[in-house]
XYZ file of C-alpha atoms in Angstrom:
297
model
C 3.497 140.317 288.022
C 3.506 136.946 285.818
C -0.053 136.218 285.066
C -1.095 132.519 284.148
C -5.204 131.332 282.954
C -5.328 128.004 283.830
C -7.888 124.990 283.445
C -7.817 121.513 284.337
C -4.443 120.763 283.912
C -2.702 120.978 286.720
C 0.348 119.040 285.780
C 1.103 121.501 283.333
C 0.416 123.829 285.608
C 3.025 122.910 288.178
C 5.968 123.419 285.540
C 4.443 126.477 284.438
C 4.840 127.692 288.087
C 7.820 125.824 288.670
C 9.857 127.766 285.705
C 8.313 131.102 286.614
C 9.670 130.581 290.323
C 13.143 130.163 288.434
C 12.628 133.002 286.852
C 15.241 135.755 285.891
C 14.508 138.948 287.533
C 11.394 136.242 289.319
C 7.932 137.849 289.447
C 5.002 137.574 291.683
C 3.057 135.161 290.684
C -1.043 135.510 290.180
C -3.062 132.411 288.890
C -6.508 132.631 287.405
C -8.349 129.259 288.021
C -11.262 129.372 285.918
C -13.390 126.895 287.404
C -10.942 123.702 288.428
C -12.318 120.552 289.058
C -9.019 118.513 289.397
C -6.926 119.728 292.483
C -5.353 122.487 291.278
C -7.688 125.152 293.388
C -6.314 122.692 296.713
C -3.031 123.008 295.380
C -2.692 126.705 294.887
C -4.251 127.748 297.396
C -1.429 125.779 299.607
C 1.496 128.210 297.338
C 1.989 130.597 299.580
C 3.746 133.316 297.013
C 1.117 132.841 294.721
C -1.698 135.312 294.530
C -4.994 133.615 293.629
C -8.474 134.215 291.401
C -11.200 131.315 291.514
C -13.654 131.989 289.229
C -16.485 130.085 287.067
C -14.941 129.064 283.618
C -14.724 132.663 281.441
C -12.726 130.636 278.763
C -9.291 131.998 278.279
C -10.874 136.048 277.519
C -12.257 136.286 281.017
C -9.495 135.054 282.287
C -6.868 137.386 281.162
C -9.875 139.761 281.573
C -9.763 139.261 285.446
C -5.931 138.448 285.673
C -5.225 141.500 283.735
C -6.826 144.019 285.585
C -6.312 141.923 289.213
C -2.170 142.787 288.792
C -2.625 146.543 286.750
C -4.590 147.044 290.773
C -1.359 145.774 292.339
C 0.191 148.202 290.116
C 1.832 146.244 288.483
C 4.752 148.041 285.911
C 5.033 144.819 283.247
C 2.396 142.482 283.519
C 3.455 139.200 281.970
C 0.936 136.247 280.379
C 0.016 133.056 279.852
C -1.378 130.183 279.533
C -1.017 126.597 281.647
C 1.015 125.276 279.073
C 4.224 126.879 278.049
C 7.067 127.106 279.559
C 9.630 130.133 279.998
C 13.192 129.162 280.464
C 14.903 131.279 283.680
C 16.457 133.802 281.252
C 13.513 134.305 279.406
C 11.680 137.691 281.031
C 15.494 138.915 281.199
C 15.572 139.013 277.642
C 12.140 140.327 276.729
C 12.694 143.374 279.242
C 16.381 144.357 277.188
C 13.801 145.194 275.045
C 11.871 147.051 276.883
C 13.721 150.293 276.485
C 12.306 150.514 273.223
C 11.007 153.558 271.315
C 6.549 153.218 272.040
C 7.078 149.823 273.053
C 3.811 148.221 274.328
C 4.564 144.743 274.418
C 7.043 142.069 274.801
C 6.822 138.502 273.018
C 8.452 135.831 272.982
C 9.622 133.512 270.555
C 7.969 130.128 271.370
C 9.706 126.229 270.906
C 7.994 123.317 270.055
C 9.779 120.529 270.779
C 12.493 122.243 270.318
C 11.384 123.843 267.122
C 10.283 127.492 266.896
C 6.699 127.474 266.402
C 5.328 131.593 265.020
C 2.663 132.372 263.879
C 2.856 135.723 264.676
C 2.400 138.336 262.038
C 3.831 142.017 260.587
C 0.281 143.938 259.854
C -3.470 143.484 259.685
C -5.152 143.010 255.752
C -8.334 144.861 256.060
C -9.304 145.549 252.478
C -9.307 142.662 250.084
C -11.881 140.208 251.276
C -9.913 137.329 249.520
C -7.089 137.388 251.629
C -6.222 136.576 254.837
C -6.259 139.211 257.586
C -2.833 138.350 258.653
C 0.119 139.687 256.569
C 3.724 139.004 256.718
C 3.726 135.929 258.910
C 6.693 135.006 260.679
C 6.487 130.825 260.613
C 7.967 131.799 256.521
C 10.783 134.358 257.742
C 14.214 133.859 259.516
C 14.029 136.178 261.801
C 17.820 136.959 265.055
C 16.910 139.365 265.999
C 13.551 141.927 267.359
C 11.558 142.837 265.438
C 8.668 145.164 265.048
C 5.002 142.376 264.452
C 1.090 143.054 264.166
C -0.384 140.760 267.005
C 1.152 138.500 269.749
C -0.669 135.515 271.823
C -1.447 135.514 275.086
C 1.292 133.203 275.416
C 4.128 134.878 276.854
C 3.874 138.427 275.996
C 5.021 141.268 278.064
C 2.491 143.759 278.074
C 3.542 147.383 279.258
C 1.090 149.444 282.190
C 0.484 152.345 280.097
C -0.998 149.546 276.705
C -3.869 148.337 279.891
C -4.664 152.539 280.807
C -4.572 153.114 277.307
C -6.424 149.825 275.452
C -8.673 148.811 278.609
C -9.188 145.114 278.840
C -9.401 141.971 277.117
C -12.220 141.877 275.699
C -13.769 139.337 277.541
C -16.683 138.556 275.709
C -14.622 136.677 273.414
C -14.220 132.866 275.695
C -11.728 131.504 273.646
C -9.835 132.534 270.103
C -9.405 135.692 269.129
C -9.227 137.495 272.142
C -5.377 138.073 271.387
C -5.357 138.999 267.873
C -7.933 142.024 268.895
C -5.883 143.329 272.077
C -3.120 143.637 270.350
C -4.622 145.006 267.802
C -6.305 147.420 270.333
C -2.324 148.217 271.215
C -1.966 149.144 267.214
C -3.990 151.102 266.905
C -3.502 153.189 270.170
C -0.171 153.750 268.408
C 2.127 151.199 271.183
C 4.422 149.141 268.869
C 4.867 145.321 269.735
C 8.603 143.618 269.213
C 8.757 139.903 268.511
C 12.328 139.294 270.635
C 13.450 135.417 269.124
C 16.374 135.694 272.414
C 13.430 135.101 274.944
C 12.344 131.558 274.953
C 9.262 129.733 276.429
C 8.498 126.357 275.378
C 4.443 124.876 273.931
C 3.359 122.066 275.460
C 1.607 120.015 272.362
C -1.097 118.109 272.265
C -2.658 115.274 270.076
C 0.916 114.876 268.591
C -0.682 110.638 269.016
C -4.206 111.570 267.149
C -5.346 111.058 264.054
C -6.894 113.787 261.636
C -10.330 112.315 263.589
C -9.571 112.714 267.050
C -8.016 115.527 266.684
C -10.552 117.737 264.808
C -13.302 116.046 266.655
C -11.306 116.862 270.477
C -11.735 120.100 268.537
C -14.472 121.052 267.031
C -16.421 122.954 270.216
C -13.859 125.626 269.833
C -14.008 126.466 266.401
C -17.043 127.541 266.714
C -15.695 130.249 268.698
C -13.032 130.794 265.954
C -15.755 130.840 263.620
C -17.400 133.741 265.353
C -14.466 135.516 266.609
C -12.760 135.776 263.226
C -16.180 137.188 261.930
C -16.689 140.167 264.851
C -13.038 140.801 264.072
C -13.485 141.728 260.149
C -16.669 142.953 260.513
C -15.913 145.110 264.118
C -12.515 146.429 262.145
C -13.127 145.578 258.341
C -12.731 148.445 256.215
C -15.429 148.061 253.747
C -18.064 145.400 253.407
C -16.740 142.851 251.310
C -14.169 142.286 254.613
C -17.287 142.555 257.028
C -19.421 140.870 255.476
C -17.721 138.394 252.706
C -14.596 137.087 254.089
C -15.943 135.195 256.427
C -18.283 134.149 254.461
C -14.988 132.843 252.553
C -13.866 130.850 256.041
C -17.758 129.454 257.155
C -18.004 128.455 253.951
C -15.279 126.042 253.947
C -16.039 124.571 257.504
C -19.648 123.642 256.391
C -17.773 121.803 253.248
C -15.266 120.422 255.318
C -18.379 118.883 257.886
C -20.274 117.437 254.152
C -17.815 116.038 252.966
C -16.566 114.531 256.625
C -19.733 112.786 257.360
C -20.095 110.076 256.034
C -16.897 108.377 257.587
C -15.914 110.325 260.186
C -17.228 111.011 264.075
C -14.997 114.403 263.664
C -18.242 115.721 261.627
C -21.735 115.511 262.105
C -24.230 116.949 259.600
C -26.228 119.111 262.900
C -23.451 120.977 262.600
C -23.873 122.795 259.584
C -26.250 124.744 261.278
C -23.857 125.791 263.984
C -21.247 126.724 261.917
C -23.890 129.202 260.339
C -25.097 130.523 263.185
C -21.279 130.909 264.350
C -21.164 133.009 261.358
C -24.510 134.991 262.005
C -23.662 135.986 265.675
C -20.049 137.199 264.895
C -21.381 139.531 262.494
C -23.848 140.947 264.193
C -21.439 141.641 267.180
C -23.296 139.079 269.493
C -20.655 137.042 271.488
C -20.705 135.275 274.743
C -21.186 131.800 275.666
C -21.754 129.754 273.022
C -24.256 127.015 273.918
C -23.756 123.378 273.969
């Protein structure tokens, strides 16, 4: 079963749904509508082949929480998750399923393409000990991958999740709202002994946003997400870090970088303001205290 989470992107959602209808084999389609106000609910209600969940906007993590739970309750053996801005090619699911019998496989992840070029944020391992290095080890973006390879993290942009993973790991952490929910779910999957395979033959196209924007315009539009990124990264480091330095210092260094950027650029651009500096600090503090949920505007 395919689970699509959407919010106010009807034009893109219709393209995603059409791609799913052309998939081989054709999956059942479940769409989680996170309180869209652009006609999405009305269009979905008129689609007889779509199972629909309408709910308030609880973010991507809340959407996947509801969608994966419903798919599991409906008896799905495999749950194919994606946002409304990715478009699987007709043989994407077929290519993923060719690897379904690999030993201990729990998640199969497709290759994402952005304007025809490989878009790879997947990685080979987690660093939970060195606070001065990234949490993510062995990024695929620096590798030439032509055959299926084991990875440790898959974005919620096309991963095919085995039912047994949900039984063992549970559902995505809905309180993360947006950012890092896929990393958290992947890490929990790996810790339970399941393998995640990246399948380069399985292709899914990703829509490119902000292509004509300046740095200032793009930063202003995405700023609200940065507070979640800071907080949720701090949560991951604190929750899974294997020493004090990772649990506290790594995220501190990260938030100091954002605060410095805001301080240095606010006199010259509208992207950041001085009021953003304490907001970044609160995001860090909430992360290390593991206080999650929606961040107040």
